[in-house]
Short mmCIF file of C-alpha atoms in Angstrom, two decimals:
data_model
loop_
_atom_site.label_atom_id
_atom_site.label_comp_id
_atom_site.label_asym_id
_atom_site.label_seq_id
_atom_site.Cartn_x
_atom_site.Cartn_y
_atom_site.Cartn_z
CA MET A 97 46.88 85.14 -10.68
CA TYR A 98 43.89 84.56 -12.98
CA PRO A 99 40.72 84.49 -10.83
CA PHE A 100 38.60 85.14 -13.94
CA LEU A 101 39.41 81.68 -15.32
CA SER A 102 37.05 78.79 -14.72
CA ASP A 103 38.52 75.60 -13.29
CA ALA A 104 38.49 74.00 -16.74
CA ASP A 105 40.20 76.97 -18.36
CA ALA A 106 42.75 77.25 -15.56
CA ASP A 107 43.79 73.64 -16.10
CA ASN A 108 44.61 74.38 -19.74
CA TRP A 109 45.45 78.07 -19.80
CA HIS A 110 48.88 77.45 -21.35
CA ASP A 111 47.07 76.22 -24.45
CA PHE A 112 45.61 79.72 -24.94
CA GLU A 113 48.62 81.85 -23.96
CA VAL A 114 49.83 84.54 -26.37
CA GLY A 115 53.49 85.50 -25.95
CA SER A 116 54.17 87.47 -29.13
CA ARG A 117 54.78 91.14 -28.31
CA ARG A 118 53.43 92.18 -31.70
CA GLU A 119 50.22 90.20 -31.18
CA ILE A 120 49.80 91.47 -27.62
CA LEU A 121 50.10 95.07 -28.83
CA ALA A 122 47.59 94.42 -31.60
CA LEU A 123 45.06 92.92 -29.17
CA LEU A 124 45.46 95.74 -26.64
CA ARG A 125 45.14 98.39 -29.36
CA GLY A 126 41.94 96.74 -30.55
CA ILE A 127 40.58 96.82 -27.00
CA SER A 128 41.57 100.48 -26.71
CA GLU A 129 40.09 101.53 -30.07
CA LYS A 130 36.76 99.88 -29.29
CA LYS A 131 36.77 101.36 -25.77
CA GLN A 132 36.08 97.94 -24.29
CA MET A 133 35.38 97.86 -20.58
CA ILE A 134 38.01 95.96 -18.59
CA ARG A 135 37.33 94.35 -15.25
CA MET A 136 40.11 94.68 -12.66
CA LEU A 137 40.40 92.39 -9.66
CA PRO A 138 43.23 92.36 -7.11
CA VAL A 139 44.15 88.78 -6.26
CA GLY A 140 42.35 87.75 -3.09
CA ASP A 141 39.48 90.23 -3.55
CA THR A 142 35.94 89.65 -4.75
CA ASP A 143 35.02 93.29 -5.44
CA MET A 144 35.91 94.30 -9.00
CA CYS A 145 36.20 97.71 -10.54
CA VAL A 146 36.00 98.69 -14.19
CA THR A 147 38.43 100.60 -16.37
CA THR A 148 39.37 101.31 -20.00
CA ILE A 149 42.69 101.71 -21.80
CA LEU A 150 43.70 105.36 -22.15
CA HIS A 151 46.97 104.88 -24.02
CA ILE A 152 49.44 102.21 -25.06
CA ASP A 153 53.04 103.42 -24.84
CA ALA A 154 54.78 100.87 -27.03
CA ASP A 155 58.10 102.72 -26.89
CA ASN A 156 58.26 102.27 -23.12
CA ASP A 157 56.33 98.97 -22.92
CA ALA A 158 53.61 100.51 -20.76
CA VAL A 159 49.81 100.62 -20.69
CA LEU A 160 47.86 103.52 -19.16
CA LEU A 161 44.42 102.75 -17.73
CA ASP A 162 41.64 105.00 -16.51
CA ARG A 163 41.95 105.48 -12.74
CA PRO A 164 38.87 104.85 -10.54
CA SER A 165 37.19 107.98 -9.20
CA ASP A 166 36.96 106.46 -5.72
CA PRO A 167 40.26 106.91 -3.80
CA GLU A 168 39.54 103.74 -1.82
CA GLU A 169 39.34 101.73 -5.04
CA THR A 170 42.64 103.21 -6.17
CA ALA A 171 44.25 102.42 -2.82
CA ARG A 172 43.06 98.81 -3.08
CA LEU A 173 44.58 98.48 -6.54
CA MET A 174 47.81 100.04 -5.32
CA SER A 175 48.13 97.70 -2.33
CA GLY A 176 51.00 95.78 -3.93
CA ARG A 177 49.01 92.66 -4.76
CA PRO A 178 48.89 91.22 -8.29
CA VAL A 179 45.91 92.44 -10.29
CA SER A 180 44.04 90.40 -12.90
CA PHE A 181 42.25 91.95 -15.88
CA GLU A 182 39.49 90.55 -18.11
CA THR A 183 37.78 91.95 -21.18
CA THR A 184 36.51 90.83 -24.59
CA LEU A 185 37.46 91.67 -28.15
CA ASP A 186 35.28 90.41 -31.00
CA ASN A 187 33.75 87.80 -28.71
CA ILE A 188 37.13 86.52 -27.56
CA ARG A 189 37.94 86.69 -23.84
CA ILE A 190 41.23 88.43 -23.11
CA ILE A 191 42.79 87.88 -19.68
CA PHE A 192 46.09 89.26 -18.40
CA GLY A 193 47.66 90.33 -15.15
CA THR A 194 50.29 92.53 -13.56
CA GLU A 195 52.34 92.55 -10.40
CA VAL A 196 53.39 96.19 -10.85
CA MET A 197 51.00 99.14 -10.84
CA GLN A 198 51.86 102.83 -10.58
CA LEU A 199 49.96 106.10 -10.53
CA GLY A 200 50.30 108.20 -13.66
CA MET A 201 48.67 110.81 -15.87
CA HIS A 202 47.62 110.85 -19.50
CA GLU A 203 46.67 114.18 -21.09
CA ALA A 204 45.77 115.59 -17.65
CA VAL A 205 43.62 112.52 -16.85
CA PRO A 206 44.54 110.49 -13.73
CA ALA A 207 45.74 107.08 -14.81
CA LEU A 208 47.06 103.75 -13.65
CA LYS A 209 50.27 102.64 -15.31
CA ILE A 210 51.19 98.97 -15.77
CA PRO A 211 53.94 97.28 -17.79
CA LEU A 212 53.02 95.85 -21.15
CA PRO A 213 51.94 92.28 -20.32
CA PRO A 214 54.64 89.77 -21.36
CA SER A 215 51.81 87.36 -22.17
CA LEU A 216 48.05 87.19 -22.08
CA ILE A 217 45.37 84.55 -22.40
CA ARG A 218 42.99 84.52 -25.36
CA LEU A 219 39.99 82.23 -25.00
CA GLN A 220 37.48 81.48 -27.71
CA ARG A 221 35.11 78.58 -27.28
CA ARG A 222 33.01 78.88 -30.43
CA GLU A 223 30.10 76.87 -29.04
CA PHE A 224 29.81 79.02 -25.92
CA TYR A 225 31.34 82.36 -26.85
CA ARG A 226 29.59 85.35 -25.39
CA MET A 227 27.87 88.14 -27.28
CA ALA A 228 27.33 91.41 -25.47
CA THR A 229 23.66 92.39 -25.50
CA PRO A 230 22.59 95.91 -26.57
CA VAL A 231 22.89 98.65 -23.96
CA GLY A 232 20.43 101.01 -25.65
CA ASN A 233 17.71 98.37 -25.91
CA PRO A 234 18.47 96.05 -22.97
CA VAL A 235 17.48 92.39 -23.08
CA LYS A 236 15.57 91.39 -19.94
CA VAL A 237 15.24 88.13 -18.06
CA PHE A 238 12.28 87.68 -15.72
CA ILE A 239 13.03 85.47 -12.73
CA PRO A 240 10.37 84.14 -10.34
CA MET A 241 11.09 85.37 -6.83
CA PRO A 242 10.35 83.44 -3.62
CA GLU A 243 7.37 84.43 -1.51
CA GLU A 244 9.60 85.83 1.25
CA GLN A 245 10.85 88.37 -1.30
CA GLY A 246 7.37 89.33 -2.41
CA GLY A 247 6.86 86.69 -5.11
CA GLY A 248 6.15 87.57 -8.72
CA ASP A 249 8.72 87.97 -11.48
CA ALA A 250 11.64 90.38 -11.13
CA ALA A 251 13.29 91.80 -14.25
CA PHE A 252 17.07 91.89 -14.69
CA GLN A 253 19.18 93.22 -17.53
CA LEU A 254 21.44 90.87 -19.46
CA SER A 255 25.09 91.73 -19.91
CA ASP A 256 25.82 89.02 -22.46
CA ILE A 257 24.46 85.77 -23.84
CA SER A 258 25.90 82.54 -25.20
CA CYS A 259 24.58 79.11 -26.07
CA GLY A 260 25.66 78.04 -22.62
CA GLY A 261 23.98 80.72 -20.55
CA ILE A 262 23.70 84.41 -19.74
CA ALA A 263 25.28 87.03 -17.52
CA ILE A 264 22.85 89.06 -15.40
CA LEU A 265 23.35 92.49 -13.86
CA ASP A 266 21.77 92.50 -10.40
CA ASN A 267 22.18 96.12 -9.29
CA ARG A 268 19.61 95.65 -6.51
CA PHE A 269 21.47 92.67 -5.04
CA VAL A 270 18.29 90.62 -4.63
CA LEU A 271 19.31 87.33 -6.25
CA GLY A 272 22.11 86.42 -3.88
CA ASP A 273 25.42 84.99 -5.01
CA SER A 274 25.25 81.35 -3.92
CA ILE A 275 27.10 79.30 -6.54
CA GLY A 276 24.91 76.44 -7.70
CA HIS A 277 21.61 78.10 -6.73
CA GLU A 278 18.93 77.41 -9.32
CA TYR A 279 15.97 79.43 -10.57
CA GLY A 280 13.32 77.64 -12.58
CA GLY A 281 10.85 79.01 -15.10
CA CYS A 282 12.89 82.08 -16.10
CA ARG A 283 11.69 83.99 -19.17
CA ILE A 284 14.08 85.77 -21.51
CA ASP A 285 12.55 88.12 -24.07
CA LEU A 286 14.79 87.97 -27.15
CA PRO A 287 14.12 90.99 -29.40
CA GLU A 288 12.71 90.04 -32.83
CA ILE A 289 12.97 86.36 -31.86
CA GLY A 290 10.47 85.98 -29.05
CA PRO A 291 10.41 84.80 -25.43
CA ILE A 292 12.02 81.59 -24.21
CA VAL A 293 11.69 79.83 -20.87
CA THR A 294 14.61 78.09 -19.18
CA GLY A 295 16.08 77.26 -15.81
CA LEU A 296 19.18 79.12 -14.65
CA GLN A 297 21.95 78.06 -12.30
CA ILE A 298 24.39 80.59 -10.82
CA ARG A 299 27.91 79.58 -11.81
CA ASN A 300 29.92 82.64 -10.79
CA SER A 301 29.43 85.98 -9.11
CA GLN A 302 31.47 89.17 -9.27
CA GLU A 303 30.98 92.42 -7.40
CA MET A 304 31.61 95.40 -9.66
CA THR A 305 32.20 99.09 -9.11
CA LEU A 306 31.20 100.94 -12.28
CA MET A 307 32.95 104.04 -13.56
CA ASN A 308 30.18 106.19 -12.02
CA ASN A 309 31.15 104.65 -8.67
CA LYS A 310 27.90 102.67 -8.39
CA ALA A 311 27.99 99.09 -7.14
CA ASN A 312 26.65 96.25 -9.24
CA ARG A 313 26.77 92.47 -9.24
CA ARG A 314 27.37 90.36 -12.32
CA LEU A 315 26.02 86.81 -12.13
CA GLY A 316 27.13 84.24 -14.68
CA CYS A 317 24.28 81.76 -15.13
CA GLN A 318 24.14 78.46 -16.97
CA PHE A 319 21.04 77.28 -18.82
CA ILE A 320 19.45 74.19 -17.25
CA ASP A 321 16.55 72.15 -18.60
CA ILE A 322 16.44 74.30 -21.73
CA SER A 323 14.36 72.85 -24.56
CA PRO A 324 15.77 72.31 -28.07
CA GLY A 325 13.36 74.96 -29.37
CA ALA A 326 14.56 77.52 -26.82
CA MET A 327 18.21 76.72 -27.59
CA SER A 328 17.49 77.21 -31.28
CA ALA A 329 15.99 80.62 -30.48
CA VAL A 330 19.12 81.57 -28.51
CA GLN A 331 21.31 80.56 -31.45
CA ARG A 332 19.19 82.64 -33.84
CA TYR A 333 19.44 85.66 -31.56
CA ILE A 334 23.23 85.32 -31.28
CA THR A 335 23.45 85.09 -35.07
CA LYS A 336 21.32 88.24 -35.31
CA LEU A 337 23.67 90.10 -32.92
CA GLU A 338 26.68 88.93 -34.94
CA ARG A 339 25.19 90.18 -38.18
CA GLU A 340 24.37 93.57 -36.65
CA ARG A 341 27.86 93.87 -35.23
CA ASN A 342 29.48 92.91 -38.52
CA ALA A 343 27.30 95.43 -40.37
CA ARG A 344 28.34 98.19 -37.98
CA MET A 345 32.00 97.28 -38.41
CA ALA A 346 31.58 97.38 -42.18
CA GLY A 347 30.06 100.84 -41.93
CA LEU A 348 26.65 99.76 -43.16
CA LYS A 349 24.86 101.00 -40.03
#
């Protein structure tokens, strides 16, 4: 039911379960107000699609989500299989699921309607929590490519970063998705901090269909053989992102 969970998290997910209706509503409203992107994945599939919350109908215990523009994506979601959802709110992973999905409308916008989740999972591992990287000024990682793919360094945009690793967006599908595959000598240019060099190991892979109907692949990568100096730079950059986010929330920027 929760394919987004790692093996370690899945073993202990009850420890992170939220069952309070009031708290669930507060978390979902926060996700809605910040227009956080939510990944949807029918159980048994590997191809995700992305949505946002359109409306929370607390009176009827329902949540309305933006419907994919691709009819095939909608049909896949409406196939009767359970669907798992994952998003983040203030650097905390939020995971929930549903076994019931209906077509609906919200203010003339096609929607997907699901029941208010009776529970959800809230995960925050302070040492490895993820910070989304800026969209307007993307952070890039440069990965050495094998000779059969032309050699040289290929640039990829980061989706998020933590002290444990990074998530890469591979919209050209050139890195492959083999779990455990390693890339050495990767350079990450951290704005206002400087470049670092580290090895990366692919830990998970998810196919995504964006709201513009374009395909993308998100690769979760773990740092390997990272030096103490490089790790310190990553920590400084995460602190910088936190400060900028907190300033925006306080209305200072």
